[in-house]
XYZ file of N, CA and C in Angstrom:
342
model
N 138.727 99.751 115.570
C 138.369 97.901 115.885
C 139.241 97.009 115.361
N 139.411 96.196 115.826
C 140.764 94.749 116.355
C 139.802 93.504 115.813
N 139.879 93.032 114.684
C 139.731 91.333 114.410
C 140.546 90.777 115.327
N 140.163 89.996 115.778
C 140.368 88.900 116.916
C 140.437 87.582 115.984
N 141.662 87.158 114.748
C 141.936 86.168 113.943
C 141.762 85.072 114.465
N 142.246 84.692 115.617
C 142.267 83.230 116.312
C 140.440 82.964 116.287
N 140.098 83.905 117.152
C 138.089 83.568 117.153
C 137.931 83.041 115.616
N 137.966 83.766 114.641
C 137.655 83.848 113.546
C 137.797 82.608 112.930
N 139.142 82.302 112.901
C 139.403 80.675 112.914
C 138.849 79.717 113.371
N 138.898 79.830 114.824
C 137.740 78.799 115.578
C 136.648 78.588 115.255
N 135.945 80.177 114.826
C 134.382 80.002 114.028
C 134.607 79.219 113.109
N 135.296 79.493 112.142
C 135.420 78.810 111.287
C 134.999 77.128 110.993
N 136.778 76.920 111.662
C 136.662 74.919 112.062
C 135.418 74.829 113.069
N 134.961 75.732 113.821
C 133.414 74.644 114.358
C 132.617 74.468 113.425
N 132.468 75.596 111.987
C 131.247 75.727 111.098
C 131.786 74.750 110.271
N 132.947 74.466 110.011
C 133.202 73.146 109.171
C 133.452 71.991 109.535
N 133.347 72.086 110.825
C 133.317 70.604 111.929
C 131.824 70.215 111.525
N 131.051 71.322 111.892
C 129.549 70.824 111.917
C 128.977 70.212 110.418
N 129.668 70.842 109.734
C 128.793 69.975 108.397
C 129.903 68.577 108.025
N 130.763 68.218 108.749
C 131.820 67.444 109.127
C 132.491 67.316 107.660
N 133.450 68.325 107.245
C 133.674 68.909 106.639
C 135.153 68.250 106.661
N 136.488 68.475 105.840
C 137.704 68.458 106.108
C 137.962 69.366 105.918
N 139.450 70.428 105.679
C 140.111 71.235 106.221
C 139.737 71.132 104.267
N 140.479 70.320 103.285
C 140.464 70.137 102.226
C 138.764 70.746 101.655
N 138.153 69.946 101.884
C 136.721 70.077 101.318
C 136.063 71.668 101.592
N 136.785 72.271 102.375
C 135.956 73.607 102.599
C 136.946 74.556 101.754
N 138.345 73.996 101.480
C 139.261 74.801 100.590
C 138.788 74.684 99.191
N 138.494 73.565 99.377
C 138.273 73.239 97.554
C 137.006 74.393 97.408
N 135.846 74.391 98.163
C 134.855 74.859 98.260
C 134.865 76.338 98.453
N 135.647 77.090 98.887
C 136.114 78.729 98.908
C 137.196 78.687 98.005
N 137.527 77.929 97.491
C 138.729 78.172 96.566
C 139.959 79.012 96.720
N 140.894 77.930 97.928
C 141.821 78.574 98.285
C 142.434 77.163 98.847
N 143.776 77.777 98.768
C 144.630 76.335 99.416
C 144.507 75.685 101.036
N 144.411 74.431 100.709
C 143.864 73.921 102.114
C 145.066 74.552 102.830
N 146.401 74.780 102.965
C 147.862 75.012 103.806
C 146.922 76.476 104.740
N 146.340 76.862 103.539
C 146.064 78.416 103.877
C 144.999 78.448 104.909
N 144.072 77.763 104.223
C 142.819 77.076 105.295
C 143.228 76.828 106.941
N 144.347 76.233 106.624
C 144.973 75.128 108.012
C 145.471 76.392 108.789
N 146.309 77.587 108.236
C 146.923 78.594 109.026
C 145.617 79.686 109.429
N 144.880 79.794 108.479
C 143.662 80.559 109.402
C 142.739 80.225 110.502
N 142.188 79.133 110.451
C 142.023 78.216 110.878
C 142.622 78.574 112.756
N 143.867 78.563 112.792
C 144.746 78.503 113.965
C 144.923 79.785 114.170
N 144.392 80.999 113.412
C 144.619 82.502 113.298
C 146.515 82.771 113.497
N 147.123 82.116 112.413
C 148.417 82.191 111.922
C 148.334 83.314 110.653
N 147.029 83.269 110.366
C 146.889 84.073 108.503
C 146.388 84.745 109.369
N 146.150 86.344 108.725
C 145.089 86.847 108.395
C 144.467 87.310 107.511
N 143.383 86.766 107.133
C 142.720 86.404 105.963
C 141.733 87.452 105.406
N 141.951 88.229 104.180
C 141.802 88.937 103.743
C 140.098 89.093 103.650
N 139.405 90.233 103.247
C 137.616 90.385 103.058
C 137.252 89.737 101.686
N 138.141 89.726 100.904
C 137.459 88.388 99.891
C 137.676 86.846 100.032
N 138.675 86.847 101.134
C 138.681 85.577 101.739
C 137.546 85.101 102.702
N 137.472 85.809 103.699
C 136.550 85.791 104.300
C 135.094 85.932 103.634
N 135.019 86.753 102.986
C 133.489 86.227 101.631
C 133.811 84.782 101.305
N 134.761 84.389 100.672
C 134.723 82.532 99.973
C 134.388 82.133 101.184
N 134.946 81.953 102.193
C 134.979 80.917 103.319
C 133.534 80.869 103.783
N 133.053 82.273 104.212
C 131.524 82.242 104.384
C 130.363 81.423 103.650
N 130.834 82.075 102.246
C 129.918 81.617 101.119
C 129.847 79.867 100.866
N 131.297 79.257 100.983
C 131.173 78.218 101.408
C 130.312 77.347 102.224
N 130.538 77.952 103.564
C 129.729 77.556 104.555
C 128.751 78.037 104.553
N 128.018 78.392 103.933
C 126.449 79.265 104.112
C 126.243 79.702 105.120
N 126.784 80.857 105.634
C 127.230 81.553 106.532
C 127.289 82.906 106.060
N 127.367 83.728 106.805
C 127.606 85.168 106.807
C 128.911 85.262 107.589
N 129.267 86.799 107.021
C 130.714 87.216 107.322
C 130.338 87.529 108.799
N 128.943 87.939 108.549
C 128.607 88.535 110.237
C 129.191 87.753 111.257
N 128.461 86.287 111.363
C 128.711 85.471 112.204
C 130.495 84.399 112.452
N 131.309 85.113 111.014
C 132.225 84.643 111.233
C 133.005 85.900 112.010
N 132.856 87.026 111.812
C 133.390 88.188 112.290
C 132.338 88.809 113.731
N 131.780 87.768 114.644
C 131.181 87.835 115.670
C 131.334 88.677 116.675
N 132.982 89.151 117.077
C 133.239 89.476 118.393
C 133.263 91.276 117.761
N 133.634 91.088 116.436
C 134.070 92.540 115.788
C 132.836 93.395 115.746
N 131.675 92.726 115.268
C 130.507 93.354 114.992
C 129.652 93.294 116.169
N 129.750 92.772 117.214
C 128.948 93.181 118.336
C 128.758 94.013 118.740
N 129.961 95.120 118.610
C 130.550 97.097 119.560
C 129.833 97.475 118.790
N 129.496 97.292 117.124
C 128.643 98.146 116.042
C 127.155 97.696 116.663
N 126.508 96.714 116.725
C 125.568 96.103 116.444
C 124.148 97.238 116.389
N 124.441 98.020 118.080
C 123.409 98.737 118.231
C 123.545 99.848 117.350
N 124.742 100.643 116.895
C 124.531 101.927 115.785
C 124.081 100.913 114.371
N 124.108 99.761 114.213
C 123.664 98.886 113.104
C 121.694 98.831 113.300
N 122.063 98.382 113.906
C 120.230 98.154 114.071
C 119.507 99.556 114.218
N 120.133 100.278 114.655
C 119.669 102.166 114.393
C 119.285 102.423 112.827
N 120.413 102.097 112.608
C 120.698 102.097 110.938
C 119.176 101.859 110.066
N 119.190 100.216 110.649
C 118.189 99.511 109.793
C 116.749 99.843 109.862
N 116.702 100.767 111.663
C 115.381 100.869 111.577
C 114.552 102.101 111.249
N 115.513 102.631 111.007
C 115.591 104.174 110.240
C 115.202 103.641 108.972
N 116.204 103.101 108.335
C 116.071 102.455 106.695
C 114.584 102.066 106.738
N 114.281 101.403 107.638
C 112.807 100.425 106.960
C 111.610 101.340 107.486
N 111.965 102.205 108.633
C 110.640 103.494 109.424
C 109.733 104.028 107.936
N 108.885 103.227 108.350
C 107.403 103.640 107.547
C 107.389 103.082 106.285
N 108.072 101.524 106.039
C 107.622 100.732 105.029
C 106.743 99.567 105.413
N 106.084 99.276 104.830
C 104.893 98.251 105.074
C 105.647 96.480 105.085
N 105.259 96.078 105.783
C 106.440 94.345 105.707
C 106.243 93.670 104.376
N 105.669 94.302 103.221
C 105.981 93.531 101.816
C 107.133 94.229 101.415
N 107.619 95.894 101.930
C 108.755 96.333 101.478
C 109.817 95.956 102.562
N 109.515 96.057 102.895
C 110.732 95.260 103.711
C 111.177 93.934 103.604
N 110.514 93.440 103.093
C 110.811 92.024 102.391
C 111.314 92.156 101.210
N 111.055 93.298 100.334
C 111.290 93.614 99.175
C 113.088 94.004 99.062
N 113.473 95.316 100.062
C 114.159 96.107 100.972
C 115.605 94.695 100.770
N 115.052 93.469 101.953
C 116.052 92.322 102.255
C 116.207 91.697 100.831
N 115.285 91.496 99.945
C 115.571 90.719 98.726
C 116.502 91.147 98.138
N 116.603 92.765 98.127
C 117.565 93.203 97.158
C 118.993 92.833 97.594
N 118.822 93.027 99.190
C 120.150 93.202 99.871
C 120.591 91.689 99.883
N 120.207 90.531 99.364
C 120.406 89.456 99.337
C 121.192 89.153 98.088
N 120.832 89.722 96.770
C 120.471 90.217 95.875
C 122.353 90.759 95.584
N 122.463 92.092 96.065
C 123.942 92.826 96.076
C 124.784 91.837 96.728
N 124.538 91.239 98.144
C 125.266 90.704 98.340
C 125.749 88.862 97.689
N 124.763 88.274 96.964
C 125.422 87.377 96.463
C 126.544 87.583 94.749
N 125.898 89.152 94.591
C 126.946 89.719 93.440
C 127.813 89.720 93.694
N 128.330 90.515 94.820
C 129.577 90.750 95.563
C 130.457 89.480 95.410
N 129.980 89.005 96.302
C 130.717 87.330 96.236
C 131.358 86.953 94.751
N 130.239 86.705 93.398
C 130.567 86.890 92.676
C 131.493 87.379 91.832
N 131.352 88.822 92.273
C 132.903 89.432 91.671
C 134.098 89.388 91.875
N 133.760 89.370 93.552
C 135.216 89.099 93.810
C 135.727 87.968 93.529
N 135.478 86.785 93.472
C 135.395 85.246 92.727
C 136.218 85.535 91.066
N 136.092 86.578 90.595
C 136.457 87.057 89.218
C 137.855 87.634 89.342
């Protein structure tokens, strides 16, 4: 599976502009250097997973949204796993599982920032 870093950069730029943020503002919120963000948006730099998580968090979006072209190939497999995992659960149980996943994600982001 290959990541199209130019497409990732364009999605980051689009989301940043939708918030009317400068590169400097996003870089500050994501705790990365502005020139590094510039190179990511132009596709010249390949950010680490940690950096992608930081940018996604700063933009209040998901890594899925930033890596959309990579994940589309595996969506059907993921959906089958999710269905299987949640099969037989009540709606309340499903919401609980989702809440746990959100909490885990938040903790991973905090951990990666340390």
